[in-house]
mmCIF file of C-alpha atoms and ligand atoms in Angstrom:
data_model
loop_
_atom_site.group_PDB
_atom_site.id
_atom_site.type_symbol
_atom_site.label_atom_id
_atom_site.label_comp_id
_atom_site.label_asym_id
_atom_site.label_seq_id
_atom_site.Cartn_x
_atom_site.Cartn_y
_atom_site.Cartn_z
ATOM 1 C CA UNK O 1 10.207 23.017 -18.219
ATOM 2 C CA UNK O 2 8.795 19.885 -19.045
ATOM 3 C CA UNK O 3 9.331 16.873 -17.294
ATOM 4 C CA UNK O 4 10.540 14.344 -19.965
ATOM 5 C CA UNK O 5 9.802 10.554 -18.926
ATOM 6 C CA UNK O 6 10.951 7.713 -21.036
ATOM 7 C CA UNK O 7 9.050 4.398 -20.368
ATOM 8 C CA UNK O 8 11.416 1.457 -21.214
ATOM 9 C CA UNK O 9 11.593 -2.295 -20.796
ATOM 10 C CA UNK O 10 13.209 -4.605 -23.301
ATOM 11 C CA UNK O 11 10.916 -7.289 -22.639
ATOM 12 C CA UNK O 12 7.969 -7.075 -24.894
ATOM 13 C CA UNK O 13 4.556 -6.952 -23.697
ATOM 14 C CA UNK O 14 5.527 -5.305 -20.057
ATOM 15 C CA UNK O 15 2.891 -2.564 -20.429
ATOM 16 C CA UNK O 16 4.929 0.320 -21.613
ATOM 17 C CA UNK O 17 2.634 1.842 -24.382
ATOM 18 C CA UNK O 18 -0.492 0.974 -22.085
ATOM 19 C CA UNK O 19 0.981 3.240 -19.336
ATOM 20 C CA UNK O 20 2.126 5.927 -21.730
ATOM 21 C CA UNK O 21 -1.298 6.452 -23.108
ATOM 22 C CA UNK O 22 -3.323 6.000 -19.985
ATOM 23 C CA UNK O 23 -0.900 8.208 -17.844
ATOM 24 C CA UNK O 24 -1.117 10.832 -20.591
ATOM 25 C CA UNK O 25 -4.959 10.681 -20.496
ATOM 26 C CA UNK O 26 -4.891 10.989 -16.705
ATOM 27 C CA UNK O 27 -2.348 13.829 -16.490
ATOM 28 C CA UNK O 28 -4.407 15.604 -18.971
ATOM 29 C CA UNK O 29 -7.569 15.141 -17.101
ATOM 30 C CA UNK O 30 -5.619 16.700 -14.229
ATOM 31 C CA UNK O 31 -5.073 19.832 -16.360
ATOM 32 C CA UNK O 32 -1.621 19.068 -17.422
ATOM 33 C CA UNK O 33 -0.556 19.656 -20.866
ATOM 34 C CA UNK O 34 0.860 16.456 -22.321
ATOM 35 C CA UNK O 35 2.658 15.357 -25.220
ATOM 36 C CA UNK O 36 3.186 11.459 -26.215
ATOM 37 C CA UNK O 37 6.209 10.856 -28.343
ATOM 38 C CA UNK O 38 6.027 7.642 -30.351
ATOM 39 C CA UNK O 39 9.461 6.123 -30.853
ATOM 40 C CA UNK O 40 8.256 2.511 -31.367
ATOM 41 C CA UNK O 41 8.346 1.313 -34.788
ATOM 42 C CA UNK O 42 5.230 -0.897 -33.951
ATOM 43 C CA UNK O 43 3.335 2.725 -33.697
ATOM 44 C CA UNK O 44 1.179 1.229 -31.010
ATOM 45 C CA UNK O 45 0.847 4.435 -28.889
ATOM 46 C CA UNK O 46 -0.032 6.215 -31.918
ATOM 47 C CA UNK O 47 -2.639 3.605 -32.948
ATOM 48 C CA UNK O 48 -4.352 3.471 -29.515
ATOM 49 C CA UNK O 49 -4.505 7.274 -29.101
ATOM 50 C CA UNK O 50 -6.542 7.101 -32.137
ATOM 51 C CA UNK O 51 -3.943 8.041 -34.889
ATOM 52 C CA UNK O 52 -4.365 6.302 -38.446
ATOM 53 C CA UNK O 53 -0.668 5.003 -38.424
ATOM 54 C CA UNK O 54 -1.285 3.533 -42.083
ATOM 55 C CA UNK O 55 -1.671 7.027 -43.587
ATOM 56 C CA UNK O 56 1.433 8.057 -45.518
ATOM 57 C CA UNK O 57 2.328 11.188 -43.496
ATOM 58 C CA UNK O 58 5.372 12.558 -41.704
ATOM 59 C CA UNK O 59 5.699 11.735 -38.300
ATOM 60 C CA UNK O 60 8.670 11.117 -35.916
ATOM 61 C CA UNK O 61 10.374 9.359 -38.563
ATOM 62 C CA UNK O 62 10.507 12.479 -40.691
ATOM 63 C CA UNK O 63 11.563 14.405 -37.616
ATOM 64 C CA UNK O 64 14.640 12.260 -36.853
ATOM 65 C CA UNK O 65 15.585 12.460 -40.652
ATOM 66 C CA UNK O 66 15.339 16.168 -40.321
ATOM 67 C CA UNK O 67 12.660 16.586 -42.851
ATOM 68 C CA UNK O 68 10.587 18.668 -40.626
ATOM 69 C CA UNK O 69 10.308 19.982 -37.028
ATOM 70 C CA UNK O 70 8.392 18.248 -34.150
ATOM 71 C CA UNK O 71 5.882 20.956 -33.937
ATOM 72 C CA UNK O 72 4.839 20.223 -37.704
ATOM 73 C CA UNK O 73 3.788 16.883 -36.980
ATOM 74 C CA UNK O 74 1.853 16.984 -33.598
ATOM 75 C CA UNK O 75 -1.883 15.884 -33.622
ATOM 76 C CA UNK O 76 -4.470 16.428 -31.012
ATOM 77 C CA UNK O 77 -6.371 13.388 -29.543
ATOM 78 C CA UNK O 78 -10.012 13.118 -28.301
ATOM 79 C CA UNK O 79 -8.406 14.079 -24.808
ATOM 80 C CA UNK O 80 -8.274 17.740 -24.123
ATOM 81 C CA UNK O 81 -4.583 18.674 -23.162
ATOM 82 C CA UNK O 82 -3.264 15.175 -24.725
ATOM 83 C CA UNK O 83 -1.277 15.642 -28.067
ATOM 84 C CA UNK O 84 0.868 13.167 -29.810
ATOM 85 C CA UNK O 85 3.687 13.391 -31.902
ATOM 86 C CA UNK O 86 2.927 10.133 -33.826
ATOM 87 C CA UNK O 87 4.854 7.693 -36.008
ATOM 88 C CA UNK O 88 3.400 5.960 -38.906
ATOM 89 C CA UNK O 89 3.975 2.358 -40.353
ATOM 90 C CA UNK O 90 7.351 2.323 -42.594
ATOM 91 C CA UNK O 91 8.695 5.618 -41.367
ATOM 92 C CA UNK O 92 11.580 3.785 -39.600
ATOM 93 C CA UNK O 93 13.546 2.258 -42.267
ATOM 94 C CA UNK O 94 17.278 1.363 -41.908
ATOM 95 C CA UNK O 95 18.284 4.787 -43.083
ATOM 96 C CA UNK O 96 17.236 6.497 -39.513
ATOM 97 C CA UNK O 97 20.625 7.044 -37.564
ATOM 98 C CA UNK O 98 20.359 8.167 -33.977
ATOM 99 C CA UNK O 99 23.214 10.533 -33.673
ATOM 100 C CA UNK O 100 22.475 11.584 -30.125
ATOM 101 C CA UNK O 101 24.393 15.020 -30.133
ATOM 102 C CA UNK O 102 22.690 16.120 -33.485
ATOM 103 C CA UNK O 103 19.261 15.159 -32.236
ATOM 104 C CA UNK O 104 19.518 15.977 -28.584
ATOM 105 C CA UNK O 105 17.727 19.351 -29.136
ATOM 106 C CA UNK O 106 14.602 18.204 -31.088
ATOM 107 C CA UNK O 107 12.122 18.322 -28.032
ATOM 108 C CA UNK O 108 13.565 21.966 -27.004
ATOM 109 C CA UNK O 109 11.194 23.956 -28.704
ATOM 110 C CA UNK O 110 8.305 22.151 -26.842
ATOM 111 C CA UNK O 111 9.612 22.451 -23.347
ATOM 112 C CA UNK O 112 7.863 25.561 -22.446
ATOM 113 C CA UNK O 113 4.553 24.277 -24.065
ATOM 114 C CA UNK O 114 4.269 20.817 -22.097
ATOM 115 C CA UNK O 115 4.231 20.295 -18.475
ATOM 116 C CA UNK O 116 4.916 16.373 -19.366
ATOM 117 C CA UNK O 117 6.381 14.615 -22.467
ATOM 118 C CA UNK O 118 6.177 10.832 -22.230
ATOM 119 C CA UNK O 119 8.236 8.878 -24.500
ATOM 120 C CA UNK O 120 7.216 5.113 -25.618
ATOM 121 C CA UNK O 121 9.939 3.047 -26.708
ATOM 122 C CA UNK O 122 10.146 -0.249 -28.734
ATOM 123 C CA UNK O 123 11.108 -3.617 -26.470
ATOM 124 C CA UNK O 124 14.357 -4.256 -28.228
ATOM 125 C CA UNK O 125 16.235 -1.468 -30.317
ATOM 126 C CA UNK O 126 18.863 -0.128 -28.349
ATOM 127 C CA UNK O 127 19.654 2.604 -30.306
ATOM 128 C CA UNK O 128 16.289 4.144 -29.513
ATOM 129 C CA UNK O 129 16.466 3.280 -25.949
ATOM 130 C CA UNK O 130 19.873 5.371 -25.769
ATOM 131 C CA UNK O 131 18.292 8.262 -27.802
ATOM 132 C CA UNK O 132 15.214 8.461 -25.589
ATOM 133 C CA UNK O 133 17.156 8.361 -22.383
ATOM 134 C CA UNK O 134 19.454 11.032 -23.676
ATOM 135 C CA UNK O 135 16.797 13.541 -24.183
ATOM 136 C CA UNK O 136 14.852 12.755 -20.900
ATOM 137 C CA UNK O 137 14.686 13.770 -17.386
ATOM 138 C CA UNK O 138 13.449 10.578 -15.974
ATOM 139 C CA UNK O 139 13.093 6.910 -16.848
ATOM 140 C CA UNK O 140 10.268 4.606 -15.632
ATOM 141 C CA UNK O 141 10.243 0.811 -15.976
ATOM 142 C CA UNK O 142 6.821 -1.016 -16.278
ATOM 143 C CA UNK O 143 7.132 -4.423 -15.164
ATOM 144 C CA UNK O 144 5.207 -7.718 -15.145
ATOM 145 C CA UNK O 145 5.800 -9.552 -11.725
ATOM 146 C CA UNK O 146 7.438 -12.437 -13.024
ATOM 147 C CA UNK O 147 10.951 -13.743 -12.233
ATOM 148 C CA UNK O 148 12.298 -13.658 -15.687
ATOM 149 C CA UNK O 149 11.260 -9.917 -15.924
ATOM 150 C CA UNK O 150 13.464 -9.416 -12.923
ATOM 151 C CA UNK O 151 16.404 -10.918 -14.734
ATOM 152 C CA UNK O 152 16.049 -8.096 -17.552
ATOM 153 C CA UNK O 153 16.011 -5.508 -14.839
ATOM 154 C CA UNK O 154 19.826 -5.964 -13.736
ATOM 155 C CA UNK O 155 20.736 -5.279 -17.539
ATOM 156 C CA UNK O 156 18.470 -2.259 -17.922
ATOM 157 C CA UNK O 157 19.683 -0.478 -14.802
ATOM 158 C CA UNK O 158 23.425 -0.946 -16.037
ATOM 159 C CA UNK O 159 22.194 0.492 -19.419
ATOM 160 C CA UNK O 160 20.642 3.344 -17.752
ATOM 161 C CA UNK O 161 23.871 3.952 -15.690
ATOM 162 C CA UNK O 162 25.891 3.968 -18.710
ATOM 163 C CA UNK O 163 23.537 6.658 -20.329
ATOM 164 C CA UNK O 164 24.024 8.984 -17.419
ATOM 165 C CA UNK O 165 27.837 8.636 -17.661
ATOM 166 C CA UNK O 166 27.962 9.193 -21.298
ATOM 167 C CA UNK O 167 24.998 11.216 -22.271
ATOM 168 C CA UNK O 168 22.721 12.609 -19.458
ATOM 169 C CA UNK O 169 24.166 13.051 -15.849
ATOM 170 C CA UNK O 170 20.892 14.270 -14.736
ATOM 171 C CA UNK O 171 18.811 11.276 -16.012
ATOM 172 C CA UNK O 172 16.912 9.813 -13.064
ATOM 173 C CA UNK O 173 15.455 6.330 -12.658
ATOM 174 C CA UNK O 174 12.401 7.524 -10.905
ATOM 175 C CA UNK O 175 9.917 4.457 -10.908
ATOM 176 C CA UNK O 176 9.537 0.799 -11.498
ATOM 177 C CA UNK O 177 5.870 0.281 -12.065
ATOM 178 C CA UNK O 178 4.306 -3.251 -11.543
ATOM 179 C CA UNK O 179 1.858 -3.984 -13.992
ATOM 180 C CA UNK O 180 -1.304 -6.208 -13.787
ATOM 181 C CA UNK O 181 -0.367 -6.688 -10.344
ATOM 182 C CA UNK O 182 -2.189 -9.110 -8.270
ATOM 183 C CA UNK O 183 -1.331 -9.058 -4.641
ATOM 184 C CA UNK O 184 -2.602 -12.263 -3.839
ATOM 185 C CA UNK O 185 0.175 -14.460 -5.228
ATOM 186 C CA UNK O 186 3.374 -15.244 -3.258
ATOM 187 C CA UNK O 187 5.463 -15.105 -6.290
ATOM 188 C CA UNK O 188 4.538 -11.495 -6.857
ATOM 189 C CA UNK O 189 5.281 -10.650 -3.436
ATOM 190 C CA UNK O 190 8.746 -12.185 -3.542
ATOM 191 C CA UNK O 191 9.532 -10.009 -6.605
ATOM 192 C CA UNK O 192 8.324 -7.124 -4.955
ATOM 193 C CA UNK O 193 10.549 -7.846 -1.954
ATOM 194 C CA UNK O 194 13.432 -8.265 -4.198
ATOM 195 C CA UNK O 195 13.062 -4.969 -6.057
ATOM 196 C CA UNK O 196 12.763 -3.151 -2.605
ATOM 197 C CA UNK O 197 15.839 -4.768 -1.528
ATOM 198 C CA UNK O 198 17.738 -3.781 -4.495
ATOM 199 C CA UNK O 199 16.161 -0.152 -5.212
ATOM 200 C CA UNK O 200 14.773 0.845 -1.904
ATOM 201 C CA UNK O 201 10.937 1.246 -1.366
ATOM 202 C CA UNK O 202 10.477 4.659 -2.773
ATOM 203 C CA UNK O 203 10.876 3.335 -6.324
ATOM 204 C CA UNK O 204 7.884 1.083 -6.099
ATOM 205 C CA UNK O 205 5.211 3.687 -5.003
ATOM 206 C CA UNK O 206 2.398 2.882 -7.809
ATOM 207 C CA UNK O 207 0.977 -0.394 -9.059
ATOM 208 C CA UNK O 208 -1.436 -0.890 -12.008
ATOM 209 C CA UNK O 209 -3.834 -3.543 -11.421
ATOM 210 C CA UNK O 210 -4.932 -6.178 -13.862
ATOM 211 C CA UNK O 211 -8.124 -4.728 -15.509
ATOM 212 C CA UNK O 212 -9.578 -6.349 -18.657
ATOM 213 C CA UNK O 213 -11.000 -2.899 -19.305
ATOM 214 C CA UNK O 214 -7.871 -1.679 -19.965
ATOM 215 C CA UNK O 215 -7.123 -4.062 -22.962
ATOM 216 C CA UNK O 216 -10.736 -3.325 -24.013
ATOM 217 C CA UNK O 217 -10.037 0.398 -24.127
ATOM 218 C CA UNK O 218 -6.871 0.098 -26.306
ATOM 219 C CA UNK O 219 -8.555 -2.402 -28.800
ATOM 220 C CA UNK O 220 -11.021 0.605 -28.975
ATOM 221 C CA UNK O 221 -8.146 3.022 -29.751
ATOM 222 C CA UNK O 222 -9.195 4.861 -26.787
ATOM 223 C CA UNK O 223 -7.469 5.697 -23.232
ATOM 224 C CA UNK O 224 -9.390 3.828 -20.306
ATOM 225 C CA UNK O 225 -10.553 7.352 -19.044
ATOM 226 C CA UNK O 226 -12.719 8.016 -22.219
ATOM 227 C CA UNK O 227 -13.831 4.322 -22.782
ATOM 228 C CA UNK O 228 -14.824 3.467 -19.204
ATOM 229 C CA UNK O 229 -14.144 6.261 -16.520
ATOM 230 C CA UNK O 230 -15.524 3.926 -13.703
ATOM 231 C CA UNK O 231 -13.193 0.969 -14.484
ATOM 232 C CA UNK O 232 -11.210 -0.321 -11.610
ATOM 233 C CA UNK O 233 -7.524 0.637 -13.069
ATOM 234 C CA UNK O 234 -8.662 4.238 -13.609
ATOM 235 C CA UNK O 235 -7.740 4.626 -9.804
ATOM 236 C CA UNK O 236 -4.164 3.484 -10.504
ATOM 237 C CA UNK O 237 -3.563 5.639 -13.316
ATOM 238 C CA UNK O 238 -4.906 8.589 -11.494
ATOM 239 C CA UNK O 239 -2.570 7.741 -8.520
ATOM 240 C CA UNK O 240 0.325 7.484 -10.638
ATOM 241 C CA UNK O 241 -0.637 10.891 -12.420
ATOM 242 C CA UNK O 242 -1.091 12.667 -9.114
ATOM 243 C CA UNK O 243 2.254 11.178 -7.611
ATOM 244 C CA UNK O 244 4.116 12.342 -10.649
ATOM 245 C CA UNK O 245 2.663 15.886 -10.244
ATOM 246 C CA UNK O 246 3.398 15.837 -6.587
ATOM 247 C CA UNK O 247 7.100 15.024 -7.173
ATOM 248 C CA UNK O 248 7.597 17.582 -10.236
HETATM 249 N N1 LIG J 1 -3.285 -3.202 -16.276
HETATM 250 C C1 LIG J 1 -3.550 -4.112 -17.479
HETATM 251 N N2 LIG J 1 -4.460 -4.887 -17.346
HETATM 252 C C2 LIG J 1 -4.836 -5.777 -18.299
HETATM 253 N N3 LIG J 1 -4.250 -5.830 -19.547
HETATM 254 C C3 LIG J 1 -3.093 -4.859 -19.588
HETATM 255 C C4 LIG J 1 -2.780 -4.104 -18.652
HETATM 256 N N4 LIG J 1 -1.662 -3.408 -19.209
HETATM 257 C C5 LIG J 1 -1.440 -3.757 -20.275
HETATM 258 N N5 LIG J 1 -2.284 -4.767 -20.712
HETATM 259 C C6 LIG J 1 -2.282 -5.606 -21.845
HETATM 260 O O1 LIG J 1 -1.168 -6.179 -22.166
HETATM 261 C C7 LIG J 1 -0.637 -6.274 -23.385
HETATM 262 C C8 LIG J 1 0.655 -5.743 -23.524
HETATM 263 O O2 LIG J 1 0.709 -4.316 -23.204
HETATM 264 P P1 LIG J 1 1.497 -3.143 -23.919
HETATM 265 O O3 LIG J 1 1.298 -3.287 -25.436
HETATM 266 O O4 LIG J 1 1.204 -1.805 -23.279
HETATM 267 O O5 LIG J 1 3.051 -3.589 -23.543
HETATM 268 P P2 LIG J 1 4.282 -3.015 -24.197
HETATM 269 O O6 LIG J 1 5.333 -3.249 -23.122
HETATM 270 O O7 LIG J 1 4.091 -1.716 -24.725
HETATM 271 O O8 LIG J 1 4.661 -4.101 -25.505
HETATM 272 P P3 LIG J 1 5.765 -3.855 -26.643
HETATM 273 O O9 LIG J 1 7.038 -4.280 -25.771
HETATM 274 O O10 LIG J 1 5.264 -4.812 -27.613
HETATM 275 O O11 LIG J 1 5.672 -2.549 -27.103
HETATM 276 C C9 LIG J 1 -1.851 -5.473 -24.344
HETATM 277 O O12 LIG J 1 -2.705 -6.229 -24.847
HETATM 278 C C10 LIG J 1 -2.382 -4.508 -23.021
HETATM 279 O O13 LIG J 1 -3.884 -4.342 -23.562
HETATM 280 MG MG1 LIG J 2 4.553 -1.084 -26.641
#
């Protein structure tokens, strides 16, 4: 059975998509079969995984409208073992509704095929977060080390708690991942201490350093491991992948 991990943070630009794509590539390079599911109407995960999101094709929008099954829309990426269920531009019209109960089984046919299914979510659409968390085993929160990001965290954890009560009692908040972490600043240290005080130390095992090669790789529509396997942040994505495998 797959581990299904939703990456969520309502703050825009907190590193969700970057983690999803690079973690997928790192897990795949460790011989795990990985599927990324793009549920963000911005289509960034599809775009940086090499999908032409401007093509008029059926993607996750069509799956949610029940026009096809998820198996029919899955594409391979240039990384072996890393597939994507893409989303194409304009697929998410206002007509898409997230009836959680009727859509809850969309991943069922894939659970024996993939070791990990990673779901990318948009910054703001609550219905999408609800749905993604209802079908996941885990939630991970990438977070910039800034006090305003800490503000949003309390709201998000309350939201996760509500999902566990209403839709998915097995859902687990398994990691908060500091992004672009720079251990030298006092401000970042203070925020880390506050997270540890509220959530305990276990939740903060992995951090992703700031590395301009990460942004360059996305610009080039490639995971970092393909674009520059010697880039410093590769170590962080690999450690995160190994940690997730060890905790399966
Ligand atoms: N570790 C890193 N080092 C340097 N740049 C990074 C790192 N992680 C992410 N970035 C850059 O930060 C920006 C925001 O990242 P990303 O798009 O992954 O955030 P997001 O949370 O998915 O945004 P949105 O909420 O809009 O979906 C991107 O330009 C990305 O390349
Ligand atoms: Mg994103």
